[in-house]
Amino acid sequence: MASLSYSFRIGRSTTSSIIREYQFLTKPIVLVKPDRNIWLDIAEGYHEQWQFPNCLGAIDGKHVLMQAPPKSGSRFHNYKGTFSIILLACVDANYKFVLVDIGAEGHNSDGGVFKNSIFGQSLEKGTLDLPCPVEIPGTTKMLPFLLLGMKLSF
């Protein structure tokens, strides 16, 4: 609890009450694989909210600290000198998870986690049902859709 309080710079009692209030997050959540229409809705959200056309999401990885599993060696040991698993997430314009990959070993880089994730492999194979390039509003230029690389700091 103390490390969470420190990470978010809030008191321990506040951290405890937040965790109690949001215990539902410990239950499994199923995300629907986005289809072309969902991708277009996400892009519309980025354009309306952030004036960023053709954006299908923001993606980044976050190391989640953990105690090293027995006999795991250095597999979960990360560049910060701690043990972690990695949460890779793609979010829409409202920070809602669209796609996640959880559980990569801490020694991996964000790029390596992405490349080996189902999301990254699907993107590489062209099986994500992404929309075709469209005209950017106010121009006649056809541009493809993209993902933003982010740096999460929580």
mmCIF file of C-alpha atoms in Angstrom:
data_model
loop_
_atom_site.group_PDB
_atom_site.id
_atom_site.type_symbol
_atom_site.label_atom_id
_atom_site.label_comp_id
_atom_site.label_asym_id
_atom_site.label_seq_id
_atom_site.Cartn_x
_atom_site.Cartn_y
_atom_site.Cartn_z
ATOM 1 C CA MET A 1 0.000 0.000 0.000
ATOM 2 C CA ALA A 2 2.852 2.363 0.871
ATOM 3 C CA SER A 3 4.435 2.007 -2.577
ATOM 4 C CA LEU A 4 1.126 2.839 -4.284
ATOM 5 C CA SER A 5 0.689 5.861 -2.029
ATOM 6 C CA TYR A 6 4.205 6.994 -2.885
ATOM 7 C CA SER A 7 3.772 6.366 -6.632
ATOM 8 C CA PHE A 8 0.644 8.508 -6.844
ATOM 9 C CA ARG A 9 1.702 10.954 -4.112
ATOM 10 C CA ILE A 10 -1.438 10.414 -2.041
ATOM 11 C CA GLY A 11 -1.954 9.269 1.526
ATOM 12 C CA ARG A 12 -2.192 5.613 2.543
ATOM 13 C CA SER A 13 -5.754 6.008 3.833
ATOM 14 C CA THR A 14 -6.772 7.596 0.515
ATOM 15 C CA THR A 15 -5.114 4.748 -1.379
ATOM 16 C CA SER A 16 -6.939 2.176 0.786
ATOM 17 C CA SER A 17 -10.319 3.789 0.217
ATOM 18 C CA ILE A 18 -9.752 3.954 -3.559
ATOM 19 C CA ILE A 19 -8.783 0.285 -3.668
ATOM 20 C CA ARG A 20 -11.869 -0.697 -1.629
ATOM 21 C CA GLU A 21 -14.112 1.433 -3.845
ATOM 22 C CA TYR A 22 -12.753 -0.050 -7.073
ATOM 23 C CA GLN A 23 -12.460 -3.717 -6.119
ATOM 24 C CA PHE A 24 -14.552 -4.545 -9.174
ATOM 25 C CA LEU A 25 -11.368 -4.045 -11.193
ATOM 26 C CA THR A 26 -10.080 -7.373 -9.879
ATOM 27 C CA LYS A 27 -12.809 -9.191 -11.809
ATOM 28 C CA PRO A 28 -12.033 -10.263 -15.380
ATOM 29 C CA ILE A 29 -12.858 -7.724 -18.065
ATOM 30 C CA VAL A 30 -13.371 -8.858 -21.639
ATOM 31 C CA LEU A 31 -12.476 -6.430 -24.396
ATOM 32 C CA VAL A 32 -14.087 -6.844 -27.784
ATOM 33 C CA LYS A 33 -11.620 -6.974 -30.676
ATOM 34 C CA PRO A 34 -12.181 -3.719 -32.585
ATOM 35 C CA ASP A 35 -13.566 -3.961 -36.091
ATOM 36 C CA ARG A 36 -13.382 -1.314 -38.826
ATOM 37 C CA ASN A 37 -16.396 0.601 -37.437
ATOM 38 C CA ILE A 38 -14.978 0.684 -33.906
ATOM 39 C CA TRP A 39 -11.629 1.922 -35.257
ATOM 40 C CA LEU A 40 -13.447 4.694 -37.153
ATOM 41 C CA ASP A 41 -15.345 5.682 -33.975
ATOM 42 C CA ILE A 42 -12.047 5.849 -32.080
ATOM 43 C CA ALA A 43 -10.502 8.012 -34.821
ATOM 44 C CA GLU A 44 -13.533 10.313 -34.737
ATOM 45 C CA GLY A 45 -13.092 10.666 -30.967
ATOM 46 C CA TYR A 46 -9.455 11.711 -31.354
ATOM 47 C CA HIS A 47 -10.386 14.194 -34.052
ATOM 48 C CA GLU A 48 -13.245 15.741 -32.074
ATOM 49 C CA GLN A 49 -11.565 15.811 -28.675
ATOM 50 C CA TRP A 50 -7.908 16.386 -29.562
ATOM 51 C CA GLN A 51 -8.066 17.736 -33.150
ATOM 52 C CA PHE A 52 -5.877 14.805 -34.210
ATOM 53 C CA PRO A 53 -7.287 13.145 -37.353
ATOM 54 C CA ASN A 54 -6.749 9.502 -38.317
ATOM 55 C CA CYS A 55 -5.579 8.417 -34.859
ATOM 56 C CA LEU A 56 -6.647 4.908 -33.844
ATOM 57 C CA GLY A 57 -5.249 5.022 -30.330
ATOM 58 C CA ALA A 58 -2.394 5.804 -28.000
ATOM 59 C CA ILE A 59 -0.212 2.870 -27.029
ATOM 60 C CA ASP A 60 2.410 2.370 -24.331
ATOM 61 C CA GLY A 61 3.737 -0.125 -21.843
ATOM 62 C CA LYS A 62 3.860 0.175 -18.060
ATOM 63 C CA HIS A 63 5.993 -1.900 -15.704
ATOM 64 C CA VAL A 64 3.907 -3.193 -12.792
ATOM 65 C CA LEU A 65 6.151 -3.933 -9.828
ATOM 66 C CA MET A 66 5.945 -7.396 -8.327
ATOM 67 C CA GLN A 67 7.834 -9.826 -6.157
ATOM 68 C CA ALA A 68 10.027 -12.124 -8.233
ATOM 69 C CA PRO A 69 8.390 -15.525 -8.775
ATOM 70 C CA PRO A 70 10.335 -18.485 -7.339
ATOM 71 C CA LYS A 71 13.080 -19.788 -9.628
ATOM 72 C CA SER A 72 12.431 -17.062 -12.245
ATOM 73 C CA GLY A 73 16.031 -15.900 -12.371
ATOM 74 C CA SER A 74 16.340 -12.540 -14.091
ATOM 75 C CA ARG A 75 13.389 -12.930 -16.469
ATOM 76 C CA PHE A 76 11.250 -10.399 -14.573
ATOM 77 C CA HIS A 77 14.193 -8.140 -13.596
ATOM 78 C CA ASN A 78 13.812 -4.790 -15.387
ATOM 79 C CA TYR A 79 16.111 -1.905 -16.285
ATOM 80 C CA LYS A 80 15.176 -0.074 -13.069
ATOM 81 C CA GLY A 81 16.591 -2.906 -10.970
ATOM 82 C CA THR A 82 13.203 -4.147 -9.766
ATOM 83 C CA PHE A 83 10.979 -7.054 -10.780
ATOM 84 C CA SER A 84 7.914 -6.406 -12.918
ATOM 85 C CA ILE A 85 5.410 -7.624 -15.449
ATOM 86 C CA ILE A 86 4.446 -5.350 -18.301
ATOM 87 C CA LEU A 87 1.018 -3.986 -19.155
ATOM 88 C CA LEU A 88 0.847 -2.926 -22.799
ATOM 89 C CA ALA A 89 -2.260 -0.903 -23.555
ATOM 90 C CA CYS A 90 -3.907 0.950 -26.401
ATOM 91 C CA VAL A 91 -6.458 3.577 -25.333
ATOM 92 C CA ASP A 92 -9.049 5.701 -27.097
ATOM 93 C CA ALA A 93 -9.389 9.506 -26.851
ATOM 94 C CA ASN A 94 -11.073 9.143 -23.438
ATOM 95 C CA TYR A 95 -8.306 6.883 -22.033
ATOM 96 C CA LYS A 96 -10.548 3.818 -22.265
ATOM 97 C CA PHE A 97 -8.697 0.573 -22.926
ATOM 98 C CA VAL A 98 -9.176 -0.695 -26.467
ATOM 99 C CA LEU A 99 -6.551 -3.458 -26.468
ATOM 100 C CA VAL A 100 -4.293 -4.772 -23.695
ATOM 101 C CA ASP A 101 -1.521 -7.310 -23.321
ATOM 102 C CA ILE A 102 -0.641 -8.200 -19.737
ATOM 103 C CA GLY A 103 2.116 -10.403 -18.409
ATOM 104 C CA ALA A 104 5.259 -9.881 -20.451
ATOM 105 C CA GLU A 105 8.392 -10.346 -18.355
ATOM 106 C CA GLY A 106 10.015 -7.174 -17.012
ATOM 107 C CA HIS A 107 13.287 -7.586 -18.910
ATOM 108 C CA ASN A 108 11.520 -6.935 -22.247
ATOM 109 C CA SER A 109 11.457 -3.529 -23.952
ATOM 110 C CA ASP A 110 8.185 -1.864 -24.976
ATOM 111 C CA GLY A 111 9.036 -2.581 -28.608
ATOM 112 C CA GLY A 112 9.721 -6.247 -27.871
ATOM 113 C CA VAL A 113 6.506 -6.586 -25.884
ATOM 114 C CA PHE A 114 4.534 -4.958 -28.718
ATOM 115 C CA LYS A 115 6.171 -7.122 -31.393
ATOM 116 C CA ASN A 116 5.374 -10.318 -29.484
ATOM 117 C CA SER A 117 1.845 -9.333 -28.435
ATOM 118 C CA ILE A 118 -1.232 -10.544 -30.284
ATOM 119 C CA PHE A 119 -1.919 -6.894 -31.100
ATOM 120 C CA GLY A 120 1.534 -6.365 -32.643
ATOM 121 C CA GLN A 121 1.428 -9.645 -34.540
ATOM 122 C CA SER A 122 -2.056 -8.857 -35.870
ATOM 123 C CA LEU A 123 -0.895 -5.431 -37.010
ATOM 124 C CA GLU A 124 2.121 -6.994 -38.748
ATOM 125 C CA LYS A 125 -0.072 -9.595 -40.503
ATOM 126 C CA GLY A 126 -2.699 -7.003 -41.491
ATOM 127 C CA THR A 127 -5.526 -8.810 -39.669
ATOM 128 C CA LEU A 128 -6.718 -5.925 -37.448
ATOM 129 C CA ASP A 129 -9.410 -4.775 -39.900
ATOM 130 C CA LEU A 130 -8.008 -1.238 -39.927
ATOM 131 C CA PRO A 131 -9.718 1.411 -42.051
ATOM 132 C CA CYS A 132 -8.232 2.413 -45.406
ATOM 133 C CA PRO A 133 -6.548 5.820 -45.762
ATOM 134 C CA VAL A 134 -8.985 8.737 -45.927
ATOM 135 C CA GLU A 135 -8.875 12.420 -46.781
ATOM 136 C CA ILE A 136 -7.847 14.628 -43.901
ATOM 137 C CA PRO A 137 -10.632 17.164 -43.217
ATOM 138 C CA GLY A 138 -9.989 20.486 -44.957
ATOM 139 C CA THR A 139 -7.505 18.992 -47.430
ATOM 140 C CA THR A 140 -7.412 16.679 -50.412
ATOM 141 C CA LYS A 141 -4.571 14.574 -48.976
ATOM 142 C CA MET A 142 -5.205 10.893 -48.363
ATOM 143 C CA LEU A 143 -3.421 9.748 -45.213
ATOM 144 C CA PRO A 144 -3.321 6.387 -43.429
ATOM 145 C CA PHE A 145 -4.491 5.850 -39.875
ATOM 146 C CA LEU A 146 -1.894 5.713 -37.098
ATOM 147 C CA LEU A 147 -1.214 4.844 -33.472
ATOM 148 C CA LEU A 148 0.420 7.318 -31.096
ATOM 149 C CA GLY A 149 3.309 6.160 -28.961
ATOM 150 C CA MET A 150 2.900 7.525 -25.446
ATOM 151 C CA LYS A 151 4.937 7.761 -22.294
ATOM 152 C CA LEU A 152 2.786 6.895 -19.290
ATOM 153 C CA SER A 153 3.852 8.469 -16.034
ATOM 154 C CA PHE A 154 1.817 6.994 -13.228
#
